[in-house]
Structure formats: C-alpha cells, structure tokens
Coordinates of N, CA, C and O in Angstrom, one line a residue:
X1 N 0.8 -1.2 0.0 CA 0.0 0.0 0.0 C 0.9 1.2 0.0 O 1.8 1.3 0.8
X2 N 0.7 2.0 -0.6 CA 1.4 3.5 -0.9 C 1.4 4.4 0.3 O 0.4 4.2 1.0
X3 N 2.1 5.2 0.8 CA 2.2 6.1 2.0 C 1.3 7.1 1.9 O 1.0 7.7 0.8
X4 N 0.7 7.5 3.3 CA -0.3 8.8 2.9 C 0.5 10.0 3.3 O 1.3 10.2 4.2
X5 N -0.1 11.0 2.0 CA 0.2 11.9 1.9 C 0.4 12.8 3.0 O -0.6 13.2 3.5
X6 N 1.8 13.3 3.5 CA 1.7 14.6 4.4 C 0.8 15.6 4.3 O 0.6 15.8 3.1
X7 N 0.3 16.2 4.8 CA -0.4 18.0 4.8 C 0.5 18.8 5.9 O 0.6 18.5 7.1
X8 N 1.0 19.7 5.3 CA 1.3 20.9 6.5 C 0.2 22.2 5.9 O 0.0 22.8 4.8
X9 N -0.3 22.4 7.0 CA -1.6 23.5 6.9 C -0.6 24.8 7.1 O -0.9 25.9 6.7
X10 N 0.8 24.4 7.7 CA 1.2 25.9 8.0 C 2.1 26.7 6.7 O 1.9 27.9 6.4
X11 N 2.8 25.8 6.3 CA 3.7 26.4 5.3 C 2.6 26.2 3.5 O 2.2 25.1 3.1
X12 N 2.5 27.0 3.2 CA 1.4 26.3 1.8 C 2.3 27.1 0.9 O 1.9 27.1 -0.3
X13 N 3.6 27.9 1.1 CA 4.4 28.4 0.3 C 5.3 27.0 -0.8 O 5.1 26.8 -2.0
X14 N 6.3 26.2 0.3 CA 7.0 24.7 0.1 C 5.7 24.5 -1.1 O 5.9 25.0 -2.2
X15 N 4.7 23.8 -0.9 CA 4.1 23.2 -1.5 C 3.5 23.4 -3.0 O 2.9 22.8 -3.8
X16 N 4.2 24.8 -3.1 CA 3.8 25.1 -5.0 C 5.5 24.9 -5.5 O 6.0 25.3 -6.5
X17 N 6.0 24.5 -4.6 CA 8.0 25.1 -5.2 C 8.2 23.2 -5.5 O 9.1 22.8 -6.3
X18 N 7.3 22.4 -4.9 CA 7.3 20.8 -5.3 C 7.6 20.5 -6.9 O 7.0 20.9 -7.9
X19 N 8.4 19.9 -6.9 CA 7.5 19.6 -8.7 C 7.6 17.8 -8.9 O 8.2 17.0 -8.1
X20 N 7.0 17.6 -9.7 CA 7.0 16.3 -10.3 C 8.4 15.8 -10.8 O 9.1 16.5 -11.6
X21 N 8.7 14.4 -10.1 CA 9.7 13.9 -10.3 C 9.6 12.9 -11.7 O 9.4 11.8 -11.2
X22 N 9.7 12.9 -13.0 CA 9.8 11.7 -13.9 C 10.8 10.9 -14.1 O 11.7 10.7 -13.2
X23 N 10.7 10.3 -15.2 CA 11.9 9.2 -15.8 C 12.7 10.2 -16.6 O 13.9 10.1 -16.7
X24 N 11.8 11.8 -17.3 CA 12.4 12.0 -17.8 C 13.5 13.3 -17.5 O 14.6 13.6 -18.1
X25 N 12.6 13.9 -16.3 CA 12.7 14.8 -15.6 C 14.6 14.5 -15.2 O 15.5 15.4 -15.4
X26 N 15.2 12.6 -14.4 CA 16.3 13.2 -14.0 C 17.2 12.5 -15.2 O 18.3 12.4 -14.7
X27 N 17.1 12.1 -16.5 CA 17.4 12.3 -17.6 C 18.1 14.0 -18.1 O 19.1 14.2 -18.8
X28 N 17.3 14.8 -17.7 CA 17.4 15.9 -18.2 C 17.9 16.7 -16.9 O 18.0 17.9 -17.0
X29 N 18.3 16.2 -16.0 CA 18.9 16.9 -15.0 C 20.3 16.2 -15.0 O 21.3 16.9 -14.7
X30 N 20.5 14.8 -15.5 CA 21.8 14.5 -15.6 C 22.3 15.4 -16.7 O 23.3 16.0 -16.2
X31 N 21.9 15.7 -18.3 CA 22.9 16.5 -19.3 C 22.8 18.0 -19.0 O 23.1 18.9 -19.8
X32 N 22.3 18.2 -17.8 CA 22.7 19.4 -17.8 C 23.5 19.9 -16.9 O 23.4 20.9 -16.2
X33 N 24.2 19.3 -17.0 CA 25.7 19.8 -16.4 C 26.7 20.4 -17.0 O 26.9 19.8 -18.1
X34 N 27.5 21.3 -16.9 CA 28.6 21.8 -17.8 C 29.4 21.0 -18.7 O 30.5 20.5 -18.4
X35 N 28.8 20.7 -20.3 CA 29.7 20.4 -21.0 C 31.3 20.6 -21.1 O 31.9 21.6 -20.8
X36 N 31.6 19.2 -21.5 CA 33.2 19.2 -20.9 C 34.1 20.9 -21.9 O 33.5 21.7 -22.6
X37 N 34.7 20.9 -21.7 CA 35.4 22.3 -22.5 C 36.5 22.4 -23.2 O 37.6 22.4 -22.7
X38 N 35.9 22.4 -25.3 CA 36.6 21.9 -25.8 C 37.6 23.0 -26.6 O 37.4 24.2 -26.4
X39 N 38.7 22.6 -27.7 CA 39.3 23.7 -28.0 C 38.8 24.3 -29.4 O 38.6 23.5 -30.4
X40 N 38.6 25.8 -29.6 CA 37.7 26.1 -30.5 C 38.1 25.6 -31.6 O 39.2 25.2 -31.8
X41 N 37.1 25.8 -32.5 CA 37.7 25.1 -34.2 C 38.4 26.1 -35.1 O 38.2 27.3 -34.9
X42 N 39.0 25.8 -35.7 CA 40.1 26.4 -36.2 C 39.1 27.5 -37.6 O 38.7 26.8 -38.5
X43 N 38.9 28.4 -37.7 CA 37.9 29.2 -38.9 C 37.9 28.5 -40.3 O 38.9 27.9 -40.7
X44 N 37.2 28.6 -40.7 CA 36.9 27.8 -42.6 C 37.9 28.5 -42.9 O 38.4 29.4 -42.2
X45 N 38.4 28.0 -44.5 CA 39.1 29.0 -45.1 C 38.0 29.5 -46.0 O 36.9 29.1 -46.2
X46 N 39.0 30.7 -46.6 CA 37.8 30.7 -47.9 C 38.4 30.4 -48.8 O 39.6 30.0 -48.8
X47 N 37.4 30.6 -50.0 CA 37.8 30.2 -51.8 C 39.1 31.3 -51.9 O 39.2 32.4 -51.4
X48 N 39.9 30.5 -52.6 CA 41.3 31.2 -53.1 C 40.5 32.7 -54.3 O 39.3 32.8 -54.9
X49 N 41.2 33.2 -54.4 CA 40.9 34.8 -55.0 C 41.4 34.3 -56.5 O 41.1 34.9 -57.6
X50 N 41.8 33.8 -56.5 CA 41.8 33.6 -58.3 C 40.5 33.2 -58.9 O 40.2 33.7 -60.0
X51 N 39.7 32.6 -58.3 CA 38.4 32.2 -58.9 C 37.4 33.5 -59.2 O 36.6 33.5 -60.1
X52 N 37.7 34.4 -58.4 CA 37.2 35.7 -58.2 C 37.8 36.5 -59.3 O 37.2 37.5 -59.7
X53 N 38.9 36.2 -59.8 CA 40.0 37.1 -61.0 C 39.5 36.3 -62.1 O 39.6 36.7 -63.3
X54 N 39.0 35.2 -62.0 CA 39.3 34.4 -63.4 C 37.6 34.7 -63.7 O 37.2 34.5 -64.8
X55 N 36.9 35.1 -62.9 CA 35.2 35.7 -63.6 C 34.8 36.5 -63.8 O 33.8 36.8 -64.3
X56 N 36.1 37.6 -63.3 CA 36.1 39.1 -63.9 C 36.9 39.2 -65.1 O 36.7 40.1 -66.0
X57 N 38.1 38.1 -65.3 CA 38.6 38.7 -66.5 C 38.1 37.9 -67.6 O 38.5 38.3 -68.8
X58 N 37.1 36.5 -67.4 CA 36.8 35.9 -68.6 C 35.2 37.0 -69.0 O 34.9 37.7 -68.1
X59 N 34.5 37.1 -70.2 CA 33.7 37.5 -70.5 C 32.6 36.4 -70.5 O 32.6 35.3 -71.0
X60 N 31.2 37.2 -69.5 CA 30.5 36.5 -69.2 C 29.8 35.4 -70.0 O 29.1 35.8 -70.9
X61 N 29.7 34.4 -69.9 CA 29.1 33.1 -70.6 C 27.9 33.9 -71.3 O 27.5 34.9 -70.6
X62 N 27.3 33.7 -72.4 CA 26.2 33.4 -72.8 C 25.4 31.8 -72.8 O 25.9 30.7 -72.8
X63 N 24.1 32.2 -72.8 CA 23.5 31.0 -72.7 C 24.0 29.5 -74.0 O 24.5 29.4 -75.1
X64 N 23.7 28.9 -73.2 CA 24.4 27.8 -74.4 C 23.6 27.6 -75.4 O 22.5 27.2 -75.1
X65 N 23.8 27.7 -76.5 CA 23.0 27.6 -77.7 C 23.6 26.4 -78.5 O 24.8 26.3 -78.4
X66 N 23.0 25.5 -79.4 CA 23.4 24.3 -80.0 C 23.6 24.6 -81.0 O 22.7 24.9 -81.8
X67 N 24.9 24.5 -81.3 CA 26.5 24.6 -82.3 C 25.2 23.7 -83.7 O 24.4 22.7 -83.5
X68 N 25.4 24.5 -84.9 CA 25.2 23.9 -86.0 C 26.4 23.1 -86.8 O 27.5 23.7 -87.0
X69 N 26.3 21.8 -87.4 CA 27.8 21.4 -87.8 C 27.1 20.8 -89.1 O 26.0 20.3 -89.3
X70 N 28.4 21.4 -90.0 CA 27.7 21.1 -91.2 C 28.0 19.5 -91.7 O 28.8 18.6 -91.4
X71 N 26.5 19.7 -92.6 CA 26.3 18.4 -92.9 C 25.5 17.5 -91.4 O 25.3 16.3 -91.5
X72 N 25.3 18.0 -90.6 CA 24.6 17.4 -89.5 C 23.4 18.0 -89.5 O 23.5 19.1 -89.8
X73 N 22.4 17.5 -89.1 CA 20.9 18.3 -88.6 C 21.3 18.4 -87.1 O 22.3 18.0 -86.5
X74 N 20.3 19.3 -86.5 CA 20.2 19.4 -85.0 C 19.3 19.7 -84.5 O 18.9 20.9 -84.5
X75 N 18.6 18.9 -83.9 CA 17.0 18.2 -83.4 C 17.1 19.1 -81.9 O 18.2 19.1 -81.3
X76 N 15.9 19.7 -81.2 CA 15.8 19.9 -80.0 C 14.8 19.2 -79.5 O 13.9 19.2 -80.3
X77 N 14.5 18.4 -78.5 CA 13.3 18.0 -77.8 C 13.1 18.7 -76.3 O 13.8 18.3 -75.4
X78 N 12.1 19.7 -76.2 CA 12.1 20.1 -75.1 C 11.2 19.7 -74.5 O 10.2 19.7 -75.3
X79 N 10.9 19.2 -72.9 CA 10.2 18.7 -72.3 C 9.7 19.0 -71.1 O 10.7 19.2 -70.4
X80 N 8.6 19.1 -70.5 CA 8.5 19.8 -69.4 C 9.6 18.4 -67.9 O 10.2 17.3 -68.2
X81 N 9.6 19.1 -66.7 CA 10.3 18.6 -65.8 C 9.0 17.9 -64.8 O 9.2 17.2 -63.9
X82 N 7.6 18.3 -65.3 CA 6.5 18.4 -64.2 C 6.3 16.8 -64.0 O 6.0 16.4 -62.9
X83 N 6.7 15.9 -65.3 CA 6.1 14.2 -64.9 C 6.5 13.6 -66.0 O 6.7 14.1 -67.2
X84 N 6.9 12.4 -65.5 CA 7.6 11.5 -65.6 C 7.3 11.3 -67.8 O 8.2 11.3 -68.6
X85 N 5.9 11.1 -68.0 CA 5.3 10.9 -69.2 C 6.2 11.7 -70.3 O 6.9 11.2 -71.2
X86 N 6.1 12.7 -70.2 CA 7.3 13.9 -70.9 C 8.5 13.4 -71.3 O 8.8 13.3 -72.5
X87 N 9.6 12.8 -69.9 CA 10.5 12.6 -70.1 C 10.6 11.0 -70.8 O 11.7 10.6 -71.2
X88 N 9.9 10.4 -70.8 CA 9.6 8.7 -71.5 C 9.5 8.8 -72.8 O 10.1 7.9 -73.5
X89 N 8.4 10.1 -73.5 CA 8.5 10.6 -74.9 C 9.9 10.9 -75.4 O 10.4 10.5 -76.4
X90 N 10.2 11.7 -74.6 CA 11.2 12.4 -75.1 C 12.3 11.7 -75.7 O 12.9 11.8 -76.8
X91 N 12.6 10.8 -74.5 CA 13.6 9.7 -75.0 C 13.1 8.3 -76.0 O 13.8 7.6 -76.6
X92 N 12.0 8.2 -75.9 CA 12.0 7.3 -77.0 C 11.6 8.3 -78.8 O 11.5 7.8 -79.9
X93 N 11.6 9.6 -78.3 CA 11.9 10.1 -79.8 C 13.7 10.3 -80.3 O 14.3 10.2 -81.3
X94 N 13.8 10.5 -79.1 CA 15.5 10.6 -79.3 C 16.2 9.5 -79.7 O 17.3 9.5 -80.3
X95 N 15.5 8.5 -79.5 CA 16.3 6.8 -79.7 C 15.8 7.0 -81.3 O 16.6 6.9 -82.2
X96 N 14.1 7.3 -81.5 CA 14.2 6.4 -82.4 C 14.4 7.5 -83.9 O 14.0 7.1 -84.9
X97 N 15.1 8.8 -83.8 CA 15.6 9.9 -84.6 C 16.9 9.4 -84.6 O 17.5 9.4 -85.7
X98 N 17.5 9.0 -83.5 CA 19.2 9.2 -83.9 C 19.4 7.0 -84.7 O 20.5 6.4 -85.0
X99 N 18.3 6.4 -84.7 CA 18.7 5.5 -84.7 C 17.7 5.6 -86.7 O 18.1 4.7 -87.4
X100 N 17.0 6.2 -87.1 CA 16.4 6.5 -88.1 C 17.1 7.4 -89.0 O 16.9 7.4 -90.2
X101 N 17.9 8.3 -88.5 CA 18.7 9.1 -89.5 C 20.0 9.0 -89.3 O 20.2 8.5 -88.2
X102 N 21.1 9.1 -90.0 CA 22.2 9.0 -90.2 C 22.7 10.4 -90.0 O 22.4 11.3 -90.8
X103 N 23.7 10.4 -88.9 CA 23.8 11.8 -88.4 C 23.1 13.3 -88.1 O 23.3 14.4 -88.6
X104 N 22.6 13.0 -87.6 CA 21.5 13.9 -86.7 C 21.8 13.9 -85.1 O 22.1 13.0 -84.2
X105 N 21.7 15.0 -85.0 CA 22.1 15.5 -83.2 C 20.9 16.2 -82.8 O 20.2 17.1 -83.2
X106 N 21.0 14.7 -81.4 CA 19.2 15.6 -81.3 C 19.8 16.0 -79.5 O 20.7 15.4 -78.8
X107 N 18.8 17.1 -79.2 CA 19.6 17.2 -77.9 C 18.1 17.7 -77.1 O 17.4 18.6 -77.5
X108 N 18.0 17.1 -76.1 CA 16.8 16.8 -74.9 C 17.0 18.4 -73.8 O 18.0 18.4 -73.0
X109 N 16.2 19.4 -73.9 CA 16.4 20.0 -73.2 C 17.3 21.2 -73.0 O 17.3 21.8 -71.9
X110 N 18.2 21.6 -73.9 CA 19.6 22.4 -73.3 C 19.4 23.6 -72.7 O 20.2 24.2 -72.1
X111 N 17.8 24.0 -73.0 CA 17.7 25.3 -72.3 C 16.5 24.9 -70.8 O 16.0 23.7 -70.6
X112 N 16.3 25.9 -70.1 CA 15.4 25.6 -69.2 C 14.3 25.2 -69.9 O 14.2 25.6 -71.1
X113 N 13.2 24.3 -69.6 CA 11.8 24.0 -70.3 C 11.0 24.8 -70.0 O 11.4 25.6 -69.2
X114 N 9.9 25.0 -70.6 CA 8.6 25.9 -70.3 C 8.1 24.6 -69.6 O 8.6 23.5 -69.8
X115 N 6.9 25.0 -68.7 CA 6.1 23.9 -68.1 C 5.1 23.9 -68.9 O 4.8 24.9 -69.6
X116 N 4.7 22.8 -68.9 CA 3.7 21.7 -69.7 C 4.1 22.1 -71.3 O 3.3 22.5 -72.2
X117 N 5.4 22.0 -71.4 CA 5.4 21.8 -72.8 C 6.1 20.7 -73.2 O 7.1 20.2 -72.6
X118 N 5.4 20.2 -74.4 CA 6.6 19.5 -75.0 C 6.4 19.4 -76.9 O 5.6 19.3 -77.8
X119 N 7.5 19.6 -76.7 CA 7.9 20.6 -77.8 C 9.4 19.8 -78.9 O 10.3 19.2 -78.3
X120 N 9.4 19.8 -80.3 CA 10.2 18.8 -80.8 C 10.6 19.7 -82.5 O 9.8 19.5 -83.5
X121 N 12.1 20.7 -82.5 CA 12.0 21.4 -83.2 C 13.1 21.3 -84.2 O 13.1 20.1 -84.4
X122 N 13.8 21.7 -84.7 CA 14.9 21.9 -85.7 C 15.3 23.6 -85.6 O 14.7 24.7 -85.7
X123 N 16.7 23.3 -85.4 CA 17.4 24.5 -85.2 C 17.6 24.9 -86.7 O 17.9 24.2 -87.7
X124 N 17.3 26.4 -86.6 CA 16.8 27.3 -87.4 C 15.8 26.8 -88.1 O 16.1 27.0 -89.3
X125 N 15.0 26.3 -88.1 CA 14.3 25.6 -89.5 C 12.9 25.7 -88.5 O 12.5 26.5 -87.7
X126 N 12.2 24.2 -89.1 CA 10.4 24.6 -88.4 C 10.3 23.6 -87.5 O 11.0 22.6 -87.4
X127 N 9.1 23.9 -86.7 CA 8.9 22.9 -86.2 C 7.5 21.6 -85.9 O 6.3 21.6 -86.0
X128 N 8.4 20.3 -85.3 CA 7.5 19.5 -86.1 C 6.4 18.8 -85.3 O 5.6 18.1 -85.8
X129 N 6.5 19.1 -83.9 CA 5.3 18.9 -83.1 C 5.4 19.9 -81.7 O 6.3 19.7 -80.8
X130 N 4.4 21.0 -81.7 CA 4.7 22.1 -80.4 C 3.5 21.7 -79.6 O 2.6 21.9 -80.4
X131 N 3.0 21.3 -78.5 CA 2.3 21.2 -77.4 C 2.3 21.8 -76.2 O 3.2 21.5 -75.4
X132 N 1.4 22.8 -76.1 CA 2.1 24.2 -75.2 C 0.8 24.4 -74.3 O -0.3 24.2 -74.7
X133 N 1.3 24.8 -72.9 CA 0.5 24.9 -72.0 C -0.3 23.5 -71.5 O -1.3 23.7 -70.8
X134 N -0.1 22.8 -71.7 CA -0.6 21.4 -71.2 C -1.2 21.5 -69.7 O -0.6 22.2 -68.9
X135 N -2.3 20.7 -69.4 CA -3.0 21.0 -68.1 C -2.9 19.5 -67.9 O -2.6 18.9 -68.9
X136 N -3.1 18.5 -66.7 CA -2.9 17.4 -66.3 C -4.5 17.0 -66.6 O -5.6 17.5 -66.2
X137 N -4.2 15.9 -67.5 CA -3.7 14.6 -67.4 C -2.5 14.7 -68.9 O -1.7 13.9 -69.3
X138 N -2.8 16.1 -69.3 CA -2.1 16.2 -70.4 C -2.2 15.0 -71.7 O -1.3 14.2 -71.9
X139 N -3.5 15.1 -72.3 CA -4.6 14.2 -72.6 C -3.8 14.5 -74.5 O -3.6 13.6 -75.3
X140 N -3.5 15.7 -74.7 CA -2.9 16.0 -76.1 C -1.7 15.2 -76.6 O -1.6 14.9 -77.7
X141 N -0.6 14.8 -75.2 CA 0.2 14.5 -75.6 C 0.3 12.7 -75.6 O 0.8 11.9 -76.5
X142 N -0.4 12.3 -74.5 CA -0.7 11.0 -75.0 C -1.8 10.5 -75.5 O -2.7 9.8 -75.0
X143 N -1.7 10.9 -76.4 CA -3.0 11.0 -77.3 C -2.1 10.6 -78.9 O -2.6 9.9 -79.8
X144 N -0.6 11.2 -78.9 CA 0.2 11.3 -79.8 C 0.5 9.6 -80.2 O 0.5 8.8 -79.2
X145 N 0.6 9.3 -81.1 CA 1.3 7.9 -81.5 C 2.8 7.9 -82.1 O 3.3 7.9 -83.3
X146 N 3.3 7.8 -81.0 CA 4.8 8.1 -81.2 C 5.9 7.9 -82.1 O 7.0 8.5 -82.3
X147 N 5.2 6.6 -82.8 CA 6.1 6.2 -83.5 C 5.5 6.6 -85.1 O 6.2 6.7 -86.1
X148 N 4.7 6.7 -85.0 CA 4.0 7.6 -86.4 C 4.5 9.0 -86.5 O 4.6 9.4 -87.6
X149 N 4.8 9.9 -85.3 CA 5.2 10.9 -85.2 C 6.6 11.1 -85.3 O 7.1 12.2 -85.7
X150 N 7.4 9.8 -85.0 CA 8.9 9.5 -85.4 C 9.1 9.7 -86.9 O 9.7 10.6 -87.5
X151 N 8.1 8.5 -87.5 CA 8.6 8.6 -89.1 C 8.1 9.5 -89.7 O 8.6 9.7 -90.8
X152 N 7.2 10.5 -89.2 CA 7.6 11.8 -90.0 C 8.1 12.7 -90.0 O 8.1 13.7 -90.8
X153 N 9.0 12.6 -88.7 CA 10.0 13.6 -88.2 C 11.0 13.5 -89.3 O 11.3 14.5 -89.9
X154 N 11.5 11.9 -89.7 CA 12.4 11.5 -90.5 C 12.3 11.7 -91.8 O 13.2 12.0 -92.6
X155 N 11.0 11.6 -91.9 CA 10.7 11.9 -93.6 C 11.0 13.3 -93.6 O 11.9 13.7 -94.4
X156 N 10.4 14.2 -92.9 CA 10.7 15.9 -93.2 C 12.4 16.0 -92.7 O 12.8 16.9 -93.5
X157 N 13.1 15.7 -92.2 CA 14.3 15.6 -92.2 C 15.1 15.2 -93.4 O 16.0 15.9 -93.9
X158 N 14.9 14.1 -93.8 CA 15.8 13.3 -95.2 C 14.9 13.9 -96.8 O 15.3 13.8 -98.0
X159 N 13.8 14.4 -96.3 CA 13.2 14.8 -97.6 C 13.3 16.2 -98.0 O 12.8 16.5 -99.0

C-alpha cells in the first residue's frame, strides 16, 4: 500500500515550489551539467581569389545555344520537368531519330523547359510537333502515336 500523503496546513508556500519527479525529468537533470570544454575550431578558409579574378577577366558566358555542324541536322526535344510521361517521350523520340537518321544530333532540353510543354524542333528551321501549356492529365500528348510521329520527323528531315 502507498504512503499517505503529508499536509502541512502551516507552510502552503513549500508546497507550489514541489514539482513532479519523472523518468524524464532526471534524464534531463543528468545532461545538464557543464559540457566538458573543448578547444575552439580552427575558422573555414575561404575560396582562393583567383576564382574571383578568373570571372572578372573571362567574358561572361552566354546562354548555351546548340552549335550547328555542317552536314549534321540538329534536333531539340524540349520537355516539361512536371512528370515522368514527358521525359519517357522524349527519349523514346531521341532513340528512335538518332537510330532513323544517319547523323542527326538531337539534344533533350539544353535550355530551361517551359512547363507543360513538349515541344520537338529543328534548329533554325520549323517545327515539327509544339504542345504548349498542357493541363494534367495532359490528354494531347498522349493522345500522340509516337512512332507515327517519329517517321515523320524522319521523312521531313531526309526529304
């Protein structure tokens, strides 16, 4: 049987300064004791100053734009980043362009995408399937028959 509880009627100050003893309570009374005292860390370095010289004296990059080489075509497929379906097209147009034409450089993306596009062009020239603003389930694009849309990429290419 448990002990009964003391009452002192006189002191009723003691009795709010009590507190509840837990498991976790002397857990947390053991780590708080003065961490042992260690020796400070030595400061980061920083980046060497050449890197800083070498961005002021090169002229700033322009965006990368896809080199024309003659006697090559040069295919863009741009694709949104939003879902997975985009990027599945994309590459099975890429396989089946670089595996249908004989030297052709097709390149997936080199600039940022617009969202919900997908988009499949020829540098300088026209283009041969644009799908722009697409809303989910994005119902236009698989809707496309891919490989029907391959062999006419190829035909307006070689023709």
């Amino acid at each position: 049987m448990a002990p009964k509880k003391r009452r002192n009627d006189n002191d009723e100050s003691t009795a709010a300064v009590t507190t509840r003893v837990t498991r976790r309570s002397t857990r947390l009374a053991s780590t708080t004791k003065a961490p042992p005292v260690s020796e400070p860390k030595p400061p980061k370095k920083k980046k060497a100053k050449t890197t800083t010289k070498q961005a002021v004296e090169a002229p700033p990059e322009e965006p990368e734009t896809p080199a024309v080489e003659e006697g090559r075509k040069t295919v863009i497929i741009e694709h949104c980043k939003q879902c997975n379906s985009f990027k599945t097209r994309a590459i099975q147009v890429k396989n089946g362009l670089e595996k249908g034409v004989v030297g052709v450089n097709v390149m997936v993306n080199p600039e940022k995408p617009r969202r919900g596009c997908f988009e499949i062009r020829e540098v300088g020239g026209g283009i041969f399937v644009s799908l722009l603003d697409m809303k989910r389930p994005f119902a236009p694009m698989k809707k496309l028959d891919m490989d029907k849309v391959i062999s006419e990429i190829i035909d307006k290419i070689n023709g």
